[in-house]
Structure formats: C-alpha cells, structure tokens
C-alpha cells in the first residue's frame, strides 16, 4: 500500500456531493468571474480571521504581490524576509525590482528570527515579510514592535498557516496585511490556484481591490497599473464548501501533528511548537541527518516524503545578483540539508501514521 503524501482524494469523497453541487450552481449561473460565491467567500474569510477586510485573489503569490504594490514598493526599495521559504516570497519582491534582504531563522520554529531583524533595517527598508512556515506563526509581537519603531509595515506570508493562531489571534490577522494561499495542498485548498489578502485598513483594502482587477475602480477607468488577480467563481464555490468543515480539519491536523511528535520525539528532531502558538502542520517536517538514504527506504516501503526546502533562497541561481554566498545564513543552510516532510493531512489515519513512524524507527534506530 502506498500512502498519499496529502490525501486530497479522501477529503473530496467526504464532501463530494456538496462540492459537485456548488460547482454545478456556478456553471448554471455562468458567472464564472466575480460571481456571488466570491463575495460570500470574502465575507466568510474575514469573519473567520477576525479582520475587517478579506480579498479573494488568484494565488498566494499574487496576494503577496498585491500587498507590495499597495505600498508602491519598487526599484531602490528593500523588503526583509526569510531565506528559508518557497521562492514566491522573495520572487514578488524581485519582480517589482525591489531588493530582497534576508535574515536568518530561529532554529526552533524555522521562522524569521526577530533578534536579527533590526540589524537588517536600512533607510531603504519599506516592508518586512515574515513567513509562517510549515503552519506556525513566528514571534509576530516582536516583529511588529520593531517594525512600528521604524515605521515599516509588516506583511505576513501566511500561505502555510491559514487556521493557525498566535496568542489567540488567527494567522493573517496579526499585522498590517496578511496573505494566504489556497493552492490545493494547503490547509484550506481549492481545486486550482487561489489566495486571499486580509487587512483592517480601509484605504489599503480599497487600493488592493482596484489593483487586482487591472487597476480599475470603474469599468475601463484605470486608476493604477494593476494585474489580473481575480479568483474565479468555481474556486470560490469549492472553498465555500470546504471552509464549513475547516475548523474540524484544523483540530485533526493539530491532533495528528501532536501524535507524530509524541511518537518520534526520541528518534529525530520534530517540529517545536512555540509558546502561545498553534500549528496547522501544512507540512509535518522533521530533521534527518542522512535524509537521502532515509527517504529512499521510506519510498521503497510505500511512504512518500518531500523536501521543503532543499536550497535556501540566497543560494538560488535566480538571486545570484544579490551577492550572498554560502555561509551567510548558516541556520537556514544547515536545516535545508536535513529537513524532510512526512505524509500529513486531516484524513491520515492512526494506522497510516503508525506505518510511517514504524518505518522511520526501523531505518533510524
């Protein structure tokens, strides 16, 4: 038996009739762009996170891009972020011809280390973009305090942490702007690309809504140069169904993540849960010194693994022009060589989890 890495099939089967009907309703309406389902989703998302505004958009990457565009970030500006994340975080900064500035990570939670943040701030710094990696938020109070001291906005990249909490508040509601992704494998995923932006700021929300629709507030009247960042109605319909069950799935993720950690605590380095934080375990990632060998053995036993992420951003060919070199961010580099993600979803059974744990213990012990 080969385990699924993320069990989207079981999730679909659990809600199949509702999802199919929601999609058929959109097909019958023929309102494929900006249909009522998008508005419903935005209202539900805002209520879920506790923000004044939620804007559905075409992807998590575009959510980050629109947030930066709202602040007119461009050539000559710097944005501080983590080198240990998916490329989209820094990609959008570079796309606007601004400069990504990296700060190393906390070895416990793999998120941006606030104690290193202030040293990276310069007069050119226009935003800080911390990443809530693997489903857990960084120390947002510390990051926000430093940002406020310097008059810099904070944009949370919550692509992997939607549903997680920090001191009782939801991820994406912890800073000036929060962004998330609804890529199918994310904790809340649609059946294509999708994302959302969250803010309490009326002016920012208005500007981003204009920007995501080709910069037009009225049809054919373009206030800004924008993008086509709209979420299509079918994806919104799927998300509306799945969001109704999301709280239960978050609880299941927390339970499964905690069980993994309990079973593996004496075998390898498991994810550390920071004080006052919950995690949605978008990835359950452990550290394995002999990763390639272990992954090979697990794969042969029908257990898929993944690496998130094998090469830190400062060592990516696309960012050679920034002038970073190996050794500049030692923690990111060391963890990138050991990190390995295990099968994880709200539908992972204890039997399947025991299969993963048993194979790991047999390989490592």
Short mmCIF file of C-alpha atoms in Angstrom, two decimals:
data_model
loop_
_atom_site.label_atom_id
_atom_site.label_comp_id
_atom_site.label_asym_id
_atom_site.label_seq_id
_atom_site.Cartn_x
_atom_site.Cartn_y
_atom_site.Cartn_z
CA UNK A 1 0.00 0.00 0.00
CA UNK A 2 1.38 3.39 -1.00
CA UNK A 3 0.30 6.24 1.23
CA UNK A 4 -0.77 9.57 -0.25
CA UNK A 5 1.50 12.41 0.78
CA UNK A 6 -1.54 14.70 1.10
CA UNK A 7 -4.88 12.90 0.97
CA UNK A 8 -6.99 15.19 -1.20
CA UNK A 9 -8.99 12.24 -2.51
CA UNK A 10 -10.46 11.34 0.88
CA UNK A 11 -11.30 14.96 1.51
CA UNK A 12 -13.13 15.22 -1.81
CA UNK A 13 -15.03 11.99 -1.17
CA UNK A 14 -16.13 13.30 2.24
CA UNK A 15 -17.74 16.40 0.72
CA UNK A 16 -18.26 15.24 -2.85
CA UNK A 17 -21.98 15.90 -3.19
CA UNK A 18 -21.76 19.43 -1.79
CA UNK A 19 -18.71 20.33 -3.85
CA UNK A 20 -20.21 18.96 -7.05
CA UNK A 21 -23.46 20.85 -6.47
CA UNK A 22 -21.62 24.09 -5.69
CA UNK A 23 -19.66 23.80 -8.95
CA UNK A 24 -22.83 22.97 -10.91
CA UNK A 25 -24.52 26.05 -9.45
CA UNK A 26 -21.73 28.22 -10.86
CA UNK A 27 -21.99 26.50 -14.24
CA UNK A 28 -25.73 27.13 -14.28
CA UNK A 29 -25.25 30.78 -13.33
CA UNK A 30 -22.49 31.30 -15.96
CA UNK A 31 -21.00 33.93 -13.61
CA UNK A 32 -17.51 32.48 -13.87
CA UNK A 33 -15.70 35.68 -12.90
CA UNK A 34 -16.66 37.80 -9.85
CA UNK A 35 -19.76 35.74 -9.14
CA UNK A 36 -21.71 35.86 -5.88
CA UNK A 37 -19.69 32.95 -4.48
CA UNK A 38 -16.59 35.17 -4.41
CA UNK A 39 -18.35 37.80 -2.31
CA UNK A 40 -19.70 35.11 0.04
CA UNK A 41 -16.21 33.66 0.43
CA UNK A 42 -14.68 37.05 1.24
CA UNK A 43 -17.27 37.71 3.93
CA UNK A 44 -16.73 34.27 5.48
CA UNK A 45 -12.94 34.56 5.35
CA UNK A 46 -12.99 37.97 7.06
CA UNK A 47 -15.23 36.61 9.80
CA UNK A 48 -13.04 33.53 10.22
CA UNK A 49 -9.83 35.53 10.66
CA UNK A 50 -11.42 38.44 12.52
CA UNK A 51 -10.34 41.11 10.05
CA UNK A 52 -12.33 43.95 8.58
CA UNK A 53 -11.47 43.03 5.00
CA UNK A 54 -10.70 39.84 3.08
CA UNK A 55 -9.98 40.00 -0.62
CA UNK A 56 -10.03 36.78 -2.62
CA UNK A 57 -7.40 36.67 -5.35
CA UNK A 58 -5.81 34.43 -7.95
CA UNK A 59 -2.99 32.89 -5.87
CA UNK A 60 -0.94 33.25 -2.72
CA UNK A 61 1.86 34.67 -4.85
CA UNK A 62 -0.43 37.36 -6.26
CA UNK A 63 -1.65 38.10 -2.73
CA UNK A 64 1.92 38.98 -1.72
CA UNK A 65 2.47 40.90 -4.94
CA UNK A 66 -0.67 42.98 -4.44
CA UNK A 67 0.31 43.75 -0.85
CA UNK A 68 3.67 45.11 -2.01
CA UNK A 69 2.02 47.02 -4.85
CA UNK A 70 -0.33 48.65 -2.37
CA UNK A 71 2.72 50.25 -0.74
CA UNK A 72 4.17 51.30 -4.12
CA UNK A 73 7.27 49.22 -3.45
CA UNK A 74 9.67 49.23 -6.38
CA UNK A 75 13.24 49.93 -7.56
CA UNK A 76 15.55 51.16 -4.80
CA UNK A 77 13.37 49.73 -2.02
CA UNK A 78 14.28 46.84 0.27
CA UNK A 79 11.97 44.22 1.79
CA UNK A 80 13.21 41.95 4.58
CA UNK A 81 12.21 38.30 4.55
CA UNK A 82 13.45 34.78 5.27
CA UNK A 83 15.82 32.83 3.03
CA UNK A 84 14.18 29.58 4.15
CA UNK A 85 10.88 29.53 2.29
CA UNK A 86 9.35 28.90 -1.12
CA UNK A 87 10.68 31.27 -3.77
CA UNK A 88 7.35 33.12 -4.16
CA UNK A 89 8.05 35.17 -1.03
CA UNK A 90 11.19 36.77 -2.43
CA UNK A 91 10.12 36.39 -6.06
CA UNK A 92 7.42 39.05 -5.78
CA UNK A 93 9.89 41.49 -4.21
CA UNK A 94 12.33 40.98 -7.07
CA UNK A 95 9.52 41.08 -9.64
CA UNK A 96 8.81 44.68 -8.59
CA UNK A 97 12.55 45.41 -8.94
CA UNK A 98 12.89 45.91 -5.21
CA UNK A 99 15.66 44.11 -3.29
CA UNK A 100 15.02 41.07 -1.08
CA UNK A 101 17.05 41.32 2.13
CA UNK A 102 17.35 38.06 4.03
CA UNK A 103 17.51 37.45 7.77
CA UNK A 104 18.32 34.02 9.18
CA UNK A 105 15.82 31.86 11.01
CA UNK A 106 15.04 30.68 14.51
CA UNK A 107 16.32 27.08 14.68
CA UNK A 108 13.34 26.03 16.80
CA UNK A 109 10.44 27.05 14.55
CA UNK A 110 12.30 27.78 11.27
CA UNK A 111 10.72 31.23 11.02
CA UNK A 112 12.46 34.60 10.76
CA UNK A 113 14.47 35.35 13.91
CA UNK A 114 13.29 38.70 15.33
CA UNK A 115 16.56 39.17 17.23
CA UNK A 116 18.37 39.54 13.90
CA UNK A 117 15.79 41.79 12.30
CA UNK A 118 16.76 45.27 13.43
CA UNK A 119 20.34 44.94 12.16
CA UNK A 120 18.98 44.38 8.65
CA UNK A 121 16.85 47.54 8.57
CA UNK A 122 18.17 50.45 6.50
CA UNK A 123 16.65 53.72 5.24
CA UNK A 124 15.66 51.75 2.13
CA UNK A 125 13.61 49.18 4.04
CA UNK A 126 9.97 49.57 3.02
CA UNK A 127 8.40 46.38 4.43
CA UNK A 128 9.06 43.25 6.47
CA UNK A 129 7.60 39.99 5.17
CA UNK A 130 7.86 37.19 7.74
CA UNK A 131 6.81 33.69 6.69
CA UNK A 132 4.65 31.47 8.87
CA UNK A 133 6.42 28.33 7.74
CA UNK A 134 5.02 24.80 7.91
CA UNK A 135 1.85 26.06 9.60
CA UNK A 136 3.16 28.02 12.61
CA UNK A 137 3.50 31.79 13.01
CA UNK A 138 6.76 33.48 14.03
CA UNK A 139 7.04 35.82 17.02
CA UNK A 140 4.77 38.44 15.50
CA UNK A 141 4.70 40.69 18.58
CA UNK A 142 8.47 41.12 18.43
CA UNK A 143 8.44 41.63 14.65
CA UNK A 144 5.57 44.14 14.82
CA UNK A 145 7.27 46.09 17.62
CA UNK A 146 10.47 46.51 15.63
CA UNK A 147 8.51 47.44 12.52
CA UNK A 148 6.45 50.01 14.41
CA UNK A 149 9.61 51.54 15.88
CA UNK A 150 10.90 52.13 12.34
CA UNK A 151 7.57 52.97 10.74
CA UNK A 152 7.62 49.91 8.47
CA UNK A 153 4.58 47.78 7.54
CA UNK A 154 4.55 44.03 8.18
CA UNK A 155 3.09 41.69 5.55
CA UNK A 156 2.63 38.15 6.88
CA UNK A 157 3.18 35.39 4.35
CA UNK A 158 0.65 33.00 5.83
CA UNK A 159 0.47 30.72 2.79
CA UNK A 160 1.07 27.67 5.00
CA UNK A 161 -0.54 28.79 8.24
CA UNK A 162 -4.18 29.65 7.49
CA UNK A 163 -6.13 28.45 10.53
CA UNK A 164 -3.20 28.63 12.97
CA UNK A 165 -3.23 31.00 15.93
CA UNK A 166 -0.73 33.24 17.69
CA UNK A 167 -1.72 34.36 21.20
CA UNK A 168 -5.33 33.60 20.38
CA UNK A 169 -5.42 35.55 17.11
CA UNK A 170 -5.62 33.94 13.69
CA UNK A 171 -2.75 33.90 11.24
CA UNK A 172 -3.30 36.57 8.55
CA UNK A 173 -4.81 38.89 11.19
CA UNK A 174 -1.55 39.60 13.00
CA UNK A 175 -0.08 42.52 11.05
CA UNK A 176 -0.87 45.34 8.63
CA UNK A 177 -1.59 42.87 5.84
CA UNK A 178 -1.81 39.08 5.90
CA UNK A 179 -1.70 36.88 2.82
CA UNK A 180 -2.51 33.23 2.28
CA UNK A 181 -2.69 30.61 -0.46
CA UNK A 182 -5.45 28.21 -1.41
CA UNK A 183 -3.22 26.01 -3.57
CA UNK A 184 -4.77 22.50 -3.43
CA UNK A 185 -2.20 21.11 -0.97
CA UNK A 186 -2.54 23.96 1.53
CA UNK A 187 -4.52 23.51 4.78
CA UNK A 188 -7.51 25.14 3.05
CA UNK A 189 -7.13 24.42 -0.64
CA UNK A 190 -9.22 24.93 -3.74
CA UNK A 191 -9.05 22.91 -6.96
CA UNK A 192 -6.69 25.22 -8.81
CA UNK A 193 -4.81 28.35 -7.81
CA UNK A 194 -6.25 30.81 -5.32
CA UNK A 195 -5.35 33.10 -2.44
CA UNK A 196 -6.57 35.85 -0.17
CA UNK A 197 -5.42 39.11 1.43
CA UNK A 198 -6.52 40.32 4.88
CA UNK A 199 -6.35 43.78 6.41
CA UNK A 200 -8.17 46.16 8.75
CA UNK A 201 -7.02 49.18 6.76
CA UNK A 202 -9.82 50.59 4.58
CA UNK A 203 -7.52 52.51 2.24
CA UNK A 204 -5.22 49.53 1.65
CA UNK A 205 -8.18 47.22 1.07
CA UNK A 206 -9.68 49.61 -1.48
CA UNK A 207 -6.40 50.01 -3.33
CA UNK A 208 -5.69 46.27 -3.45
CA UNK A 209 -9.21 45.55 -4.70
CA UNK A 210 -8.61 48.00 -7.54
CA UNK A 211 -5.14 46.63 -8.26
CA UNK A 212 -6.32 43.01 -8.51
CA UNK A 213 -8.84 43.97 -11.20
CA UNK A 214 -6.49 45.62 -13.71
CA UNK A 215 -6.31 48.79 -11.66
CA UNK A 216 -9.89 49.76 -12.44
CA UNK A 217 -12.37 51.09 -9.92
CA UNK A 218 -14.96 51.60 -12.64
CA UNK A 219 -15.14 49.58 -15.84
CA UNK A 220 -12.49 50.83 -18.29
CA UNK A 221 -11.39 53.58 -15.91
CA UNK A 222 -7.93 52.55 -14.69
CA UNK A 223 -6.60 54.41 -11.67
CA UNK A 224 -3.47 52.25 -11.39
CA UNK A 225 -1.47 49.80 -13.46
CA UNK A 226 -2.76 46.61 -11.89
CA UNK A 227 -2.88 42.89 -12.60
CA UNK A 228 -5.49 40.26 -13.33
CA UNK A 229 -5.55 38.95 -9.78
CA UNK A 230 -9.17 37.82 -9.54
CA UNK A 231 -10.24 34.50 -8.02
CA UNK A 232 -12.58 32.62 -10.36
CA UNK A 233 -16.04 31.76 -9.11
CA UNK A 234 -15.69 27.98 -9.32
CA UNK A 235 -12.71 28.07 -6.95
CA UNK A 236 -14.68 30.27 -4.56
CA UNK A 237 -17.57 27.79 -4.65
CA UNK A 238 -15.23 24.91 -3.74
CA UNK A 239 -13.70 26.93 -0.91
CA UNK A 240 -17.11 27.90 0.47
CA UNK A 241 -17.94 24.21 0.93
CA UNK A 242 -14.56 23.27 2.38
CA UNK A 243 -14.44 26.26 4.74
CA UNK A 244 -17.55 24.96 6.51
CA UNK A 245 -15.54 21.91 7.62
CA UNK A 246 -12.23 23.65 8.12
CA UNK A 247 -12.36 24.00 11.92
CA UNK A 248 -12.71 20.24 12.28
CA UNK A 249 -9.82 19.69 9.87
CA UNK A 250 -7.62 22.11 11.82
CA UNK A 251 -8.32 20.16 15.02
CA UNK A 252 -7.46 16.92 13.21
CA UNK A 253 -4.20 18.42 11.94
CA UNK A 254 -3.26 19.51 15.46
CA UNK A 255 -4.06 16.06 16.85
CA UNK A 256 -2.13 14.22 14.13
CA UNK A 257 0.83 16.60 14.40
CA UNK A 258 0.96 16.17 18.18
CA UNK A 259 0.80 12.38 17.82
CA UNK A 260 3.65 12.39 15.30
CA UNK A 261 5.75 14.44 17.73
CA UNK A 262 4.98 12.16 20.66
CA UNK A 263 5.84 9.02 18.70
CA UNK A 264 9.01 10.44 17.15
CA UNK A 265 10.41 12.59 19.98
CA UNK A 266 13.16 10.12 20.83
CA UNK A 267 14.05 9.34 17.21
CA UNK A 268 14.76 12.65 15.48
CA UNK A 269 14.19 16.42 15.69
CA UNK A 270 10.44 17.08 15.49
CA UNK A 271 8.72 20.46 14.99
CA UNK A 272 8.88 22.67 18.09
CA UNK A 273 5.63 24.41 18.94
CA UNK A 274 6.31 27.93 20.22
CA UNK A 275 4.59 29.26 23.33
CA UNK A 276 1.13 30.71 22.65
CA UNK A 277 1.11 29.22 19.13
CA UNK A 278 -0.88 26.55 17.38
CA UNK A 279 0.12 24.96 14.08
CA UNK A 280 -1.95 23.63 11.21
CA UNK A 281 1.01 21.50 10.10
CA UNK A 282 0.77 22.38 6.43
CA UNK A 283 3.89 20.23 6.37
CA UNK A 284 4.99 17.94 9.16
CA UNK A 285 8.73 18.40 8.76
CA UNK A 286 11.44 16.60 10.71
CA UNK A 287 15.23 16.83 10.57
CA UNK A 288 17.11 13.79 9.33
CA UNK A 289 20.93 13.86 9.00
CA UNK A 290 21.03 11.08 6.38
CA UNK A 291 17.95 12.34 4.54
CA UNK A 292 18.51 10.85 1.09
CA UNK A 293 19.06 7.36 2.48
CA UNK A 294 16.03 7.57 4.77
CA UNK A 295 13.77 8.96 2.03
CA UNK A 296 14.82 6.14 -0.29
CA UNK A 297 14.00 3.46 2.29
CA UNK A 298 10.62 5.07 3.08
CA UNK A 299 9.73 5.39 -0.59
CA UNK A 300 10.50 1.71 -1.15
CA UNK A 301 8.11 0.97 1.72
CA UNK A 302 5.34 2.97 0.01
CA UNK A 303 5.78 6.10 2.12
CA UNK A 304 6.31 9.31 0.14
CA UNK A 305 8.38 12.18 1.51
CA UNK A 306 9.19 15.69 0.31
CA UNK A 307 11.80 18.37 0.98
CA UNK A 308 10.58 21.85 1.87
CA UNK A 309 13.08 23.37 1.00
CA UNK A 310 16.43 21.93 -0.17
CA UNK A 311 18.14 25.15 -1.29
CA UNK A 312 17.78 28.42 0.66
CA UNK A 313 16.81 31.40 -1.47
CA UNK A 314 20.12 33.24 -1.09
CA UNK A 315 21.83 30.31 -2.84
CA UNK A 316 19.35 30.06 -5.70
CA UNK A 317 20.72 30.94 -9.16
CA UNK A 318 17.91 33.45 -9.63
CA UNK A 319 19.25 35.51 -6.72
CA UNK A 320 22.97 35.34 -7.51
CA UNK A 321 22.86 39.06 -8.31
CA UNK A 322 22.17 39.84 -4.64
CA UNK A 323 25.74 38.86 -3.79
CA UNK A 324 25.05 36.39 -0.99
CA UNK A 325 27.30 33.36 -0.54
CA UNK A 326 27.30 30.07 1.27
CA UNK A 327 27.75 30.64 4.99
CA UNK A 328 25.82 33.92 5.11
CA UNK A 329 22.78 32.28 6.74
CA UNK A 330 24.16 29.17 8.45
CA UNK A 331 20.98 28.04 10.20
CA UNK A 332 18.92 28.14 7.01
CA UNK A 333 21.66 26.27 5.18
CA UNK A 334 22.06 23.59 7.85
CA UNK A 335 18.34 22.94 8.21
CA UNK A 336 17.84 22.86 4.43
CA UNK A 337 20.23 19.90 4.31
CA UNK A 338 18.27 17.91 6.90
CA UNK A 339 14.59 18.88 6.61
CA UNK A 340 12.15 16.24 5.36
CA UNK A 341 8.36 16.32 5.28
CA UNK A 342 6.21 13.29 6.12
CA UNK A 343 2.71 12.40 4.91
CA UNK A 344 0.21 14.77 6.51
CA UNK A 345 -3.46 15.56 6.11
CA UNK A 346 -6.57 15.69 8.31
CA UNK A 347 -7.51 12.28 6.87
CA UNK A 348 -4.30 10.50 7.87
CA UNK A 349 -5.37 7.52 9.98
CA UNK A 350 -3.54 6.24 13.04
CA UNK A 351 -2.80 3.03 11.13
CA UNK A 352 -1.17 5.03 8.34
CA UNK A 353 0.70 7.18 10.83
CA UNK A 354 1.98 4.09 12.65
CA UNK A 355 3.22 2.78 9.30
CA UNK A 356 5.24 5.99 8.78
CA UNK A 357 6.59 6.02 12.32
CA UNK A 358 7.45 2.32 12.26
CA UNK A 359 9.39 2.68 9.02
CA UNK A 360 11.28 5.69 10.35
CA UNK A 361 12.20 3.96 13.58
CA UNK A 362 13.34 0.86 11.70
CA UNK A 363 15.52 2.99 9.46
CA UNK A 364 16.99 5.27 12.12
CA UNK A 365 17.28 3.09 15.20
#
